[in-house]
C-alpha positions as protocol buffer text, in pm:
chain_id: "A"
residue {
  index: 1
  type: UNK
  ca { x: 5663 y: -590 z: -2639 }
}
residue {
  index: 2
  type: UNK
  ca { x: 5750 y: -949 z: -2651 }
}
residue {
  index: 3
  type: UNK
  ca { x: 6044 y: -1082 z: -2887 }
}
residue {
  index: 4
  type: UNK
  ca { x: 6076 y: -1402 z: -3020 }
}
residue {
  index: 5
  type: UNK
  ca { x: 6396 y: -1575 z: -3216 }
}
residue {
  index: 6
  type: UNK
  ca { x: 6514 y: -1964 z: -3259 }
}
residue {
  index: 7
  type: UNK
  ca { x: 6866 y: -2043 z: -3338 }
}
residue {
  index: 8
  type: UNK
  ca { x: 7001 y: -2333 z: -3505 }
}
residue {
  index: 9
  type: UNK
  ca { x: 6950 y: -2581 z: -3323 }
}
residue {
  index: 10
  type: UNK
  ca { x: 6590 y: -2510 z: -3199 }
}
residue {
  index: 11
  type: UNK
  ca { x: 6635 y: -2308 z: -2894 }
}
residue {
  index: 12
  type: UNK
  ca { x: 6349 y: -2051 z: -2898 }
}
residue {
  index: 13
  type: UNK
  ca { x: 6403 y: -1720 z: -2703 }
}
residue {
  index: 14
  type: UNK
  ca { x: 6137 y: -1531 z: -2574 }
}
residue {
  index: 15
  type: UNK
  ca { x: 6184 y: -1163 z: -2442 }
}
residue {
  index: 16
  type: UNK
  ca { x: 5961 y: -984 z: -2231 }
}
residue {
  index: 17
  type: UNK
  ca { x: 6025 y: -581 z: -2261 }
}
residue {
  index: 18
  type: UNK
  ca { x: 5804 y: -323 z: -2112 }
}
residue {
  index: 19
  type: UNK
  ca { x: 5966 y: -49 z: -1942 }
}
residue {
  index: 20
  type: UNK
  ca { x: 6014 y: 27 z: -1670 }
}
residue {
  index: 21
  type: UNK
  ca { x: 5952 y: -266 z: -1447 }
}
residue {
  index: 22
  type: UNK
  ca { x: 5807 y: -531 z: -1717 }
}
residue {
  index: 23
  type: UNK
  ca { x: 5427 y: -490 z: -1548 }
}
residue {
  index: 24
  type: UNK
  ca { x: 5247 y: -696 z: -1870 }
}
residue {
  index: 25
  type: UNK
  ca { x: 4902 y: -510 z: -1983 }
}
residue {
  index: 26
  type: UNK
  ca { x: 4665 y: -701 z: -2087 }
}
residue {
  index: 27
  type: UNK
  ca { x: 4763 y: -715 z: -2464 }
}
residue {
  index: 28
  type: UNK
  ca { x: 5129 y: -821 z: -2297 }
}
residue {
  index: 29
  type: UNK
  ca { x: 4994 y: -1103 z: -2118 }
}
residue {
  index: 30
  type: UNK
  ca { x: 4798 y: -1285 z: -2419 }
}
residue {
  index: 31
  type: UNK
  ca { x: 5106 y: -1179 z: -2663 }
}
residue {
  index: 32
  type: UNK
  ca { x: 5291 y: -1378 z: -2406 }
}
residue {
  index: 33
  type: UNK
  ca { x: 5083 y: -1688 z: -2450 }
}
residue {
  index: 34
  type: UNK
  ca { x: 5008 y: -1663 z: -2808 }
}
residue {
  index: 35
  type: UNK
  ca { x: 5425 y: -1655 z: -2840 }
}
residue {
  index: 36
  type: UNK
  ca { x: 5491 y: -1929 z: -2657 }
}
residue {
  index: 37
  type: UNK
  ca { x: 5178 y: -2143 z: -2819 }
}
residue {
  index: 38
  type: UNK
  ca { x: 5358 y: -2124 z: -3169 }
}
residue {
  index: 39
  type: UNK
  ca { x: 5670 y: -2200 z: -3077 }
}
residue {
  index: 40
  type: UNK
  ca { x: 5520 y: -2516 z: -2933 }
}
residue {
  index: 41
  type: UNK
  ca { x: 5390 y: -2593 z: -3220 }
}
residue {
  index: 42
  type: UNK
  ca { x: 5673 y: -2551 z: -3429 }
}
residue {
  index: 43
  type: UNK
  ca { x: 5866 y: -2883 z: -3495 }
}
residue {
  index: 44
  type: UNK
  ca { x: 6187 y: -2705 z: -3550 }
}
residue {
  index: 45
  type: UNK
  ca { x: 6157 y: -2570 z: -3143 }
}
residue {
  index: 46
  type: UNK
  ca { x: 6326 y: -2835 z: -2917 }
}
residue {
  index: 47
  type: UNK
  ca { x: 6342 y: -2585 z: -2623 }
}
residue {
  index: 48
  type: UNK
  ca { x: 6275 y: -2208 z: -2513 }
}
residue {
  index: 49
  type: UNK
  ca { x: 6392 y: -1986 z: -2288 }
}
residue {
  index: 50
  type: UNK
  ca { x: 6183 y: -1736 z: -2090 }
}
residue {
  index: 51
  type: UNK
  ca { x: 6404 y: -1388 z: -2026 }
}
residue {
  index: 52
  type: UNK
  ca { x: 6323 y: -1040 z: -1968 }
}
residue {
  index: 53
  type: UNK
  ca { x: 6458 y: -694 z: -2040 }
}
residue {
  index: 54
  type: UNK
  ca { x: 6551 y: -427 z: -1809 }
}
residue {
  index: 55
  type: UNK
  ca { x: 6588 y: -421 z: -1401 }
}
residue {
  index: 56
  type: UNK
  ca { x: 6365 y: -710 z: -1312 }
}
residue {
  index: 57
  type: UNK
  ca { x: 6198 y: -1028 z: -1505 }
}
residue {
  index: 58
  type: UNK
  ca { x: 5856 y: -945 z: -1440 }
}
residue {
  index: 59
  type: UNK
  ca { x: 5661 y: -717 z: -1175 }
}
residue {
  index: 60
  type: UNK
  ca { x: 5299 y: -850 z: -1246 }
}
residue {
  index: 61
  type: UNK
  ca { x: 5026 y: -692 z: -1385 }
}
residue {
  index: 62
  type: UNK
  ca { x: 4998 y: -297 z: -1509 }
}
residue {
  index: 63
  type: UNK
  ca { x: 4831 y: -198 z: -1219 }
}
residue {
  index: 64
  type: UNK
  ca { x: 4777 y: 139 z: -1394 }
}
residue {
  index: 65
  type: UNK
  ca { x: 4607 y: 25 z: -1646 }
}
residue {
  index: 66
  type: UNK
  ca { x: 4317 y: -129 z: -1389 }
}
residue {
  index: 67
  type: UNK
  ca { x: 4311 y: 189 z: -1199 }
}
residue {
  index: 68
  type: UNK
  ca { x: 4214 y: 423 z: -1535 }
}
residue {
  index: 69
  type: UNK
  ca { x: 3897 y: 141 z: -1649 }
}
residue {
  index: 70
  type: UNK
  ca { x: 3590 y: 244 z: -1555 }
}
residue {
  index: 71
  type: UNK
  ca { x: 3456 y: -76 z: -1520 }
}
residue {
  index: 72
  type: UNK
  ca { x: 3537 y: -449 z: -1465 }
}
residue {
  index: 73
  type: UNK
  ca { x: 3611 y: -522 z: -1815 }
}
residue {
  index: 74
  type: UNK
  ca { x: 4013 y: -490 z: -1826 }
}
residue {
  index: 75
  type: UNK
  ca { x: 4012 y: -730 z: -1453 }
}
residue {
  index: 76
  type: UNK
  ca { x: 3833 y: -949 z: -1674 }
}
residue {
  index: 77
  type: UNK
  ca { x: 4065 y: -939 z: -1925 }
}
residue {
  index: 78
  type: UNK
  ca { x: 4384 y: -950 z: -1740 }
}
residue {
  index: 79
  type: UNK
  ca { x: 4292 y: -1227 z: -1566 }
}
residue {
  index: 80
  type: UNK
  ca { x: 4169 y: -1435 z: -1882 }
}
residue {
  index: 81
  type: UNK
  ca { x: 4554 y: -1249 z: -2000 }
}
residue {
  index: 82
  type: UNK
  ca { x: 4779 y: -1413 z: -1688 }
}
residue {
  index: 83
  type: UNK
  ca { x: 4573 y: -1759 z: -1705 }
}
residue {
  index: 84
  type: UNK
  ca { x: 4661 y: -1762 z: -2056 }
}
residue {
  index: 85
  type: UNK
  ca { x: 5013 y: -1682 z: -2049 }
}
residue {
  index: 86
  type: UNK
  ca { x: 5065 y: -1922 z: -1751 }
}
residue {
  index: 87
  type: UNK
  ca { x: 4891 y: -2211 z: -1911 }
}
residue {
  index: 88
  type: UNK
  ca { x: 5088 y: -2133 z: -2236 }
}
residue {
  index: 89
  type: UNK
  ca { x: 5452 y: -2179 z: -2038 }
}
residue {
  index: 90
  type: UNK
  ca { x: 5273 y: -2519 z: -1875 }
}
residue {
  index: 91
  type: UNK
  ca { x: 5156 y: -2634 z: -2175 }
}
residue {
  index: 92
  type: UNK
  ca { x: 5438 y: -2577 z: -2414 }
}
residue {
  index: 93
  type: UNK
  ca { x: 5504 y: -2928 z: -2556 }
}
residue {
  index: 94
  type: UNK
  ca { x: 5887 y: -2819 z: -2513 }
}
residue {
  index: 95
  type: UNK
  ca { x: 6098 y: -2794 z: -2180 }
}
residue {
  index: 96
  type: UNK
  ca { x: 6065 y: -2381 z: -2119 }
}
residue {
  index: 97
  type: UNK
  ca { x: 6353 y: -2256 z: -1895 }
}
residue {
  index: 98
  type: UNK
  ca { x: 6334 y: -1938 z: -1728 }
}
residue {
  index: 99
  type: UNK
  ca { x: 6587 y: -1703 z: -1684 }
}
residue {
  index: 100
  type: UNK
  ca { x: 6529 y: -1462 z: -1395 }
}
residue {
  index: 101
  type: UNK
  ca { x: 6676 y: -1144 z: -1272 }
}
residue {
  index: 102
  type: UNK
  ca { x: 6641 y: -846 z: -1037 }
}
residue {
  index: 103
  type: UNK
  ca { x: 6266 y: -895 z: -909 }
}
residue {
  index: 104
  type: UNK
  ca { x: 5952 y: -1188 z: -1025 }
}
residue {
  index: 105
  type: UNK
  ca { x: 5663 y: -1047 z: -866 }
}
residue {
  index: 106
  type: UNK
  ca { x: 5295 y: -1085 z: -851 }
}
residue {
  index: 107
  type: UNK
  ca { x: 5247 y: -1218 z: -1233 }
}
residue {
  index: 108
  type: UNK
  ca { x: 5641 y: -1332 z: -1315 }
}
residue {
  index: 109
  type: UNK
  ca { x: 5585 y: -1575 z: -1024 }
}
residue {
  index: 110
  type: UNK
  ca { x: 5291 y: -1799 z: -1243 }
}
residue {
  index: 111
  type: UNK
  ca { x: 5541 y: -1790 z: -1512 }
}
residue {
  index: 112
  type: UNK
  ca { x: 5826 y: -1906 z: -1307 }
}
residue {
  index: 113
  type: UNK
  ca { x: 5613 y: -2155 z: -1127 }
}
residue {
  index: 114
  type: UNK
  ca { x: 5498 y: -2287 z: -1433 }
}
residue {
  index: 115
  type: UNK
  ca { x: 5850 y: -2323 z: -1611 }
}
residue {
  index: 116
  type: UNK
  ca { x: 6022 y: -2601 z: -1600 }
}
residue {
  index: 117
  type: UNK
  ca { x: 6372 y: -2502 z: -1501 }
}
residue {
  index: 118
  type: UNK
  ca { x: 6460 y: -2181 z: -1360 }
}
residue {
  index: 119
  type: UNK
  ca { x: 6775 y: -2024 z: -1402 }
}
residue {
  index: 120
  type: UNK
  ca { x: 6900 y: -1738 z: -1187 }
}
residue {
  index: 121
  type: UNK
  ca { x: 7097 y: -1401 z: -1124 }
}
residue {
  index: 122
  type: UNK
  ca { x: 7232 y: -1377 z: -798 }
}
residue {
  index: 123
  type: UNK
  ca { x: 7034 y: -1019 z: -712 }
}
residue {
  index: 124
  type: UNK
  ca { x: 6711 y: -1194 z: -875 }
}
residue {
  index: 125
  type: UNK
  ca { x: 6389 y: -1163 z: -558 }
}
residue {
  index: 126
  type: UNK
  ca { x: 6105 y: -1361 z: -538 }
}
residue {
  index: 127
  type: UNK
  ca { x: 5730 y: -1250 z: -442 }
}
residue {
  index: 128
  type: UNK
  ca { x: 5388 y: -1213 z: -403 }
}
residue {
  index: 129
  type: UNK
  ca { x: 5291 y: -885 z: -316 }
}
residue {
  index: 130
  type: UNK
  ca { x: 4877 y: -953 z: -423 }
}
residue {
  index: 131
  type: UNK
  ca { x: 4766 y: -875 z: -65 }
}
residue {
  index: 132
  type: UNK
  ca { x: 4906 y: -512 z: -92 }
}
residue {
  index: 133
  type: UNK
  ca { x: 4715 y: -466 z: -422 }
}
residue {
  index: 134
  type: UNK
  ca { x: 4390 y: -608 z: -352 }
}
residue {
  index: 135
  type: UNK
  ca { x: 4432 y: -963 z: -510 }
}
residue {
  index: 136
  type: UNK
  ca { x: 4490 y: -1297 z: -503 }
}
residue {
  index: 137
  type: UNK
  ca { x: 4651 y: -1566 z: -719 }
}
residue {
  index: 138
  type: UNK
  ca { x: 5001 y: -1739 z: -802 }
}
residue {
  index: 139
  type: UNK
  ca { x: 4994 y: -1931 z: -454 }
}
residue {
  index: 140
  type: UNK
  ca { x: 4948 y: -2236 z: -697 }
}
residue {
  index: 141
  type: UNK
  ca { x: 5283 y: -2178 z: -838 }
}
residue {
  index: 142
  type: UNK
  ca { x: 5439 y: -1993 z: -555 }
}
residue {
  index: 143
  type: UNK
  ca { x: 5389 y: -2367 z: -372 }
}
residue {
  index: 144
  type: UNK
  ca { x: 5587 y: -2520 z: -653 }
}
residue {
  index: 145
  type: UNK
  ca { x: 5883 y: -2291 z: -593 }
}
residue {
  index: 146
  type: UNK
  ca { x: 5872 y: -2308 z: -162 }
}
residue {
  index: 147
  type: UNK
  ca { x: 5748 y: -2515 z: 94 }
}
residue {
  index: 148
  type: UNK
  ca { x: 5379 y: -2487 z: 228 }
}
residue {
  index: 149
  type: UNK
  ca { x: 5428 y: -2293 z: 512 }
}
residue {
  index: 150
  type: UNK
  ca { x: 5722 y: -2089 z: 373 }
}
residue {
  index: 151
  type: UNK
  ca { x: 5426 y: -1965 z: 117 }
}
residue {
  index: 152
  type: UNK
  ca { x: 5145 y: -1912 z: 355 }
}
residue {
  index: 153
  type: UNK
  ca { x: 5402 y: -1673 z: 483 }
}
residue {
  index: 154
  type: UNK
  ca { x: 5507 y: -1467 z: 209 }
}
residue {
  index: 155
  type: UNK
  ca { x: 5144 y: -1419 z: 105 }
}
residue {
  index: 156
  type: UNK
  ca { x: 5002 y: -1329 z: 420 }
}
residue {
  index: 157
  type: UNK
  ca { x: 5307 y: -1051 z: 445 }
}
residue {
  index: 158
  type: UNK
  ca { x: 5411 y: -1009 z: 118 }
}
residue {
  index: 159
  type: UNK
  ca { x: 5813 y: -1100 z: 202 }
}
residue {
  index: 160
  type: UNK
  ca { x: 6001 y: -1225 z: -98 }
}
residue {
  index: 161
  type: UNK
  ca { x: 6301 y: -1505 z: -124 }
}
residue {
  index: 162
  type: UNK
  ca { x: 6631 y: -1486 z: -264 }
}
residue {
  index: 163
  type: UNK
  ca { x: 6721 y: -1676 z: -543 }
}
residue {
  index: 164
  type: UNK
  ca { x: 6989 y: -1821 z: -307 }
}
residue {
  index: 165
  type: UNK
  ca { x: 6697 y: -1965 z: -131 }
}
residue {
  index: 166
  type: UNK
  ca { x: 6505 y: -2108 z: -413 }
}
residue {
  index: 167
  type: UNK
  ca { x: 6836 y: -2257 z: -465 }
}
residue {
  index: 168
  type: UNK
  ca { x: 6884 y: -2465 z: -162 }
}
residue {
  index: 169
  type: UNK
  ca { x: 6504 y: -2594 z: -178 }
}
residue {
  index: 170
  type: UNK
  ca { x: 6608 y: -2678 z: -547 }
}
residue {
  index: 171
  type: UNK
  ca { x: 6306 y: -2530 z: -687 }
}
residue {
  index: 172
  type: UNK
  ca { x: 6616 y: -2277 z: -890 }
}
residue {
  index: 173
  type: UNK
  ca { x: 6875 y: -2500 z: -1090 }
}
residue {
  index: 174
  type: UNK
  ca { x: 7161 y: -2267 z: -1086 }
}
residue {
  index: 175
  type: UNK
  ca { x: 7254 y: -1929 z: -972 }
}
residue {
  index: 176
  type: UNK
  ca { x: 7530 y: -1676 z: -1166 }
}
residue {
  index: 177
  type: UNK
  ca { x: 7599 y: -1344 z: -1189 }
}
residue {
  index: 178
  type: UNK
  ca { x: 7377 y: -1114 z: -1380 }
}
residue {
  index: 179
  type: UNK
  ca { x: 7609 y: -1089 z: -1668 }
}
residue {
  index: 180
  type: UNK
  ca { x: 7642 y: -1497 z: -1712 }
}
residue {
  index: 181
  type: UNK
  ca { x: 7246 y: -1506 z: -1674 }
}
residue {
  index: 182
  type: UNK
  ca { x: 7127 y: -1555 z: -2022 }
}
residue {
  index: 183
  type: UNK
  ca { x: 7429 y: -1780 z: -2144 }
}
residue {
  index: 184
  type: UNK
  ca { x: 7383 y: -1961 z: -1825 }
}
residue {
  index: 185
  type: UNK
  ca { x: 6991 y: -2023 z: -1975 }
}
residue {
  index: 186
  type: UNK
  ca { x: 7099 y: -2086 z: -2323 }
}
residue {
  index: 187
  type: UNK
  ca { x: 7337 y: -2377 z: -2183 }
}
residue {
  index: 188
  type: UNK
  ca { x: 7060 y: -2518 z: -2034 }
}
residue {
  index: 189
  type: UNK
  ca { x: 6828 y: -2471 z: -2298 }
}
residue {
  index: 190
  type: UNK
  ca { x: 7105 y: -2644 z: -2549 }
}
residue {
  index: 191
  type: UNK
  ca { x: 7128 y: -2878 z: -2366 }
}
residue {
  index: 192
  type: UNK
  ca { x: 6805 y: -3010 z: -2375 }
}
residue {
  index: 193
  type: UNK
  ca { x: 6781 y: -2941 z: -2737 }
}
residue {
  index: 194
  type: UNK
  ca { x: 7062 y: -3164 z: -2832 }
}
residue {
  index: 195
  type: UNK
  ca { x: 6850 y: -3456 z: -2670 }
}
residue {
  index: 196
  type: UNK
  ca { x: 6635 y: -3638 z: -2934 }
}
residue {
  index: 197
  type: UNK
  ca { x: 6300 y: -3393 z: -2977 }
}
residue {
  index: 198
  type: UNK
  ca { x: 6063 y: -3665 z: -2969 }
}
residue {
  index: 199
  type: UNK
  ca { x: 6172 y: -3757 z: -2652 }
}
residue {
  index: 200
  type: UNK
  ca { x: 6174 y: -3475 z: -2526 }
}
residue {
  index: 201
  type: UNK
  ca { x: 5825 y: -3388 z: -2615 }
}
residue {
  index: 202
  type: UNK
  ca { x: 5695 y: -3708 z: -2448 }
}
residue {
  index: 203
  type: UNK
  ca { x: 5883 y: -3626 z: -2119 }
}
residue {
  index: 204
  type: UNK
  ca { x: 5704 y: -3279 z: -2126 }
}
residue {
  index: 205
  type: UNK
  ca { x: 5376 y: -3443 z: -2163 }
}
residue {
  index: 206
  type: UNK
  ca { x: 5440 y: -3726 z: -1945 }
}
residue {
  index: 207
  type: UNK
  ca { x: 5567 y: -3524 z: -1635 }
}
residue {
  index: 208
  type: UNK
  ca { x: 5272 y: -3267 z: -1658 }
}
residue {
  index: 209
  type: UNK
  ca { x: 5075 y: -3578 z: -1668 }
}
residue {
  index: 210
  type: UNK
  ca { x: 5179 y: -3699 z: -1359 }
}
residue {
  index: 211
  type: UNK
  ca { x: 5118 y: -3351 z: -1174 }
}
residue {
  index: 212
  type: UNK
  ca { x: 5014 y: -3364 z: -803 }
}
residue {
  index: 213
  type: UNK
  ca { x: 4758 y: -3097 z: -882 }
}
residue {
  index: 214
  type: UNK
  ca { x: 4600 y: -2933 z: -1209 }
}
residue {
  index: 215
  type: UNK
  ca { x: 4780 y: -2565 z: -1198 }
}
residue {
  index: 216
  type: UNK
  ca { x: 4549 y: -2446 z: -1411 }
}
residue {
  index: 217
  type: UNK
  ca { x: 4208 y: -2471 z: -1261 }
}
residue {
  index: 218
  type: UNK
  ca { x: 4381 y: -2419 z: -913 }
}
residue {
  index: 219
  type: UNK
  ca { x: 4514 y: -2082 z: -1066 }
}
residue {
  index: 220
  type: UNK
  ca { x: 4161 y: -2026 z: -1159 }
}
residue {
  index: 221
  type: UNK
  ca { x: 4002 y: -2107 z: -847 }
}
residue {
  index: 222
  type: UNK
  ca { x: 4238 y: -1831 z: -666 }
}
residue {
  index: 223
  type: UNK
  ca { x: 4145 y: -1575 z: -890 }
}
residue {
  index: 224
  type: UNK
  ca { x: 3739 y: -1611 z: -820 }
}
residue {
  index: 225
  type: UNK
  ca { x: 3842 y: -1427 z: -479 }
}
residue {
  index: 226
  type: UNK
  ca { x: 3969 y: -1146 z: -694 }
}
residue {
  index: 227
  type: UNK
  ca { x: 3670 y: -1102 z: -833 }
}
residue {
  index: 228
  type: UNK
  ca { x: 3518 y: -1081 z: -489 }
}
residue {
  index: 229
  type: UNK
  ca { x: 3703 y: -876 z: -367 }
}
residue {
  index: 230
  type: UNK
  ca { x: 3667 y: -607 z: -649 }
}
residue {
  index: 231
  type: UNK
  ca { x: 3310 y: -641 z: -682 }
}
residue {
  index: 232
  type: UNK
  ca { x: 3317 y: -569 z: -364 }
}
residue {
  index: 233
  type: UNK
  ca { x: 3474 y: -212 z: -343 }
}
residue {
  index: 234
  type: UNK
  ca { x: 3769 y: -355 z: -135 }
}
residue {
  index: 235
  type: UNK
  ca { x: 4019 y: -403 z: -382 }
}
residue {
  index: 236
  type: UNK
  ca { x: 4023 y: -75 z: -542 }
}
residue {
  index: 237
  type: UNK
  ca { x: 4055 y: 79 z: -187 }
}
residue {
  index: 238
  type: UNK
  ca { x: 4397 y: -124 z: -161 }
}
residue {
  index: 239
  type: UNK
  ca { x: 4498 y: -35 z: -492 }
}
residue {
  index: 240
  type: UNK
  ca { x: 4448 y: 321 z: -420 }
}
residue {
  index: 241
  type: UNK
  ca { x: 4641 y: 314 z: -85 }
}
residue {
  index: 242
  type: UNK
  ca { x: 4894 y: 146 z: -233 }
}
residue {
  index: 243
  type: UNK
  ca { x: 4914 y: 406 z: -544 }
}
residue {
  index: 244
  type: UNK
  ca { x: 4988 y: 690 z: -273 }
}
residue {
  index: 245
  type: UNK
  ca { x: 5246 y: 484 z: -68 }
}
């Protein structure tokens, strides 16, 4: 399910928690997005704070829940799900921080890549495993977290990074110990929120405004090959190969 609370002084928290390894279905994904779209546009929200429950922030999509439709109705709708949820963290007219621990795979790497600060526990991995499941998608914000090449390389083999790495390219602000992670966040977050909230707001628009490259329909444009490679019969040859591994 997703959680949502905002303290005092506007700092929004919202929880991501489906056991075991937080894969979002597709209900999870637009919950996600329809969270973070009314916290956005609730005055009293100055900043929010993306967390998860359990081992790891976020291990994509339910990759179960593809395998049991019978036709190509639930890719459909995961895909609309993760665009959704990953314009929803760009879009939020608030500073969103992310809080990350254990592993951000496959889906948890648009939201990260999206955020705007990312926070980190020092056993917290990084990856995009699509490859291994038949799919595409998140390069766009997996090449707002590493360099070009460093990418290129994790896709094509599916290798993750260490949060101590995202930390010396600076794409992670600060790592802690698991334990500190979410006060470490909420610092952040408050922060930010003391900061006057109209201000605020206009430095979230303004710096999405002055993007190198529109995330969104690049997101989009990754995910067509999906598609292909479904309708195709490929992908669900992966995906079962990678069920029996």
């Amino acid at each position: 399910m997703i959680n949502t609370t905002v303290d005092g002084d506007g700092v929004a928290e919202v929880v991501m928690d489906y056991p075991p390894v937080n894969a979002l279905p597709v209900a999870g994904w637009f919950g996600l997005a329809e969270a973070l779209t009314q916290l956005g546009a609730d005055s009293a929200v100055r900043a929010v704070v993306l967390r998860a429950e359990g081992r790891g922030f976020n291990a994509g999509v339910d990759i179960k829940e593809l395998q049991a439709a019978t036709d190509f109705g639930a890719l459909v709708e995961v895909n609309r799900g993760c665009a959704a949820a990953f314009a929803a963290v760009y879009d939020c007219p608030v500073p969103v921080i992310a809080a990350v621990q254990g592993f951000c795979l496959g889906g948890g790497i648009g939201l990260v890549g999206n955020s705007d600060i990312i926070v980190a526990s020092d056993d917290a991995t990084f990856g995009l495993p699509e490859v291994d499941r038949g799919a595409l998608g998140a390069a766009t914000h997996l090449s707002r977290l590493v360099p070009q090449h460093r990418m290129r390389a994790m896709m094509y083999t599916s290798a993750t990074v260490t949060a101590a790495e995202l930390h010396a390219y600076g794409s992670v602000l600060t790592v802690v110990p698991r334990a500190e992670l979410r006060a470490a966040a909420l610092a952040v977050a408050g922060e930010i929120a003391a900061k006057n909230p109209t201000v605020m707001r206009a430095a979230k628009a303004s710096l999405n405004g002055i993007d190198p490259w529109d995330v969104k329909r690049s997101y989009r444009y990754e995910q067509g090959f999906t598609f292909e490679l479904n309708l195709s019969g490929v992908a669900d040859r992966v995906r079962d190969e990678f069920g029996r591994s």
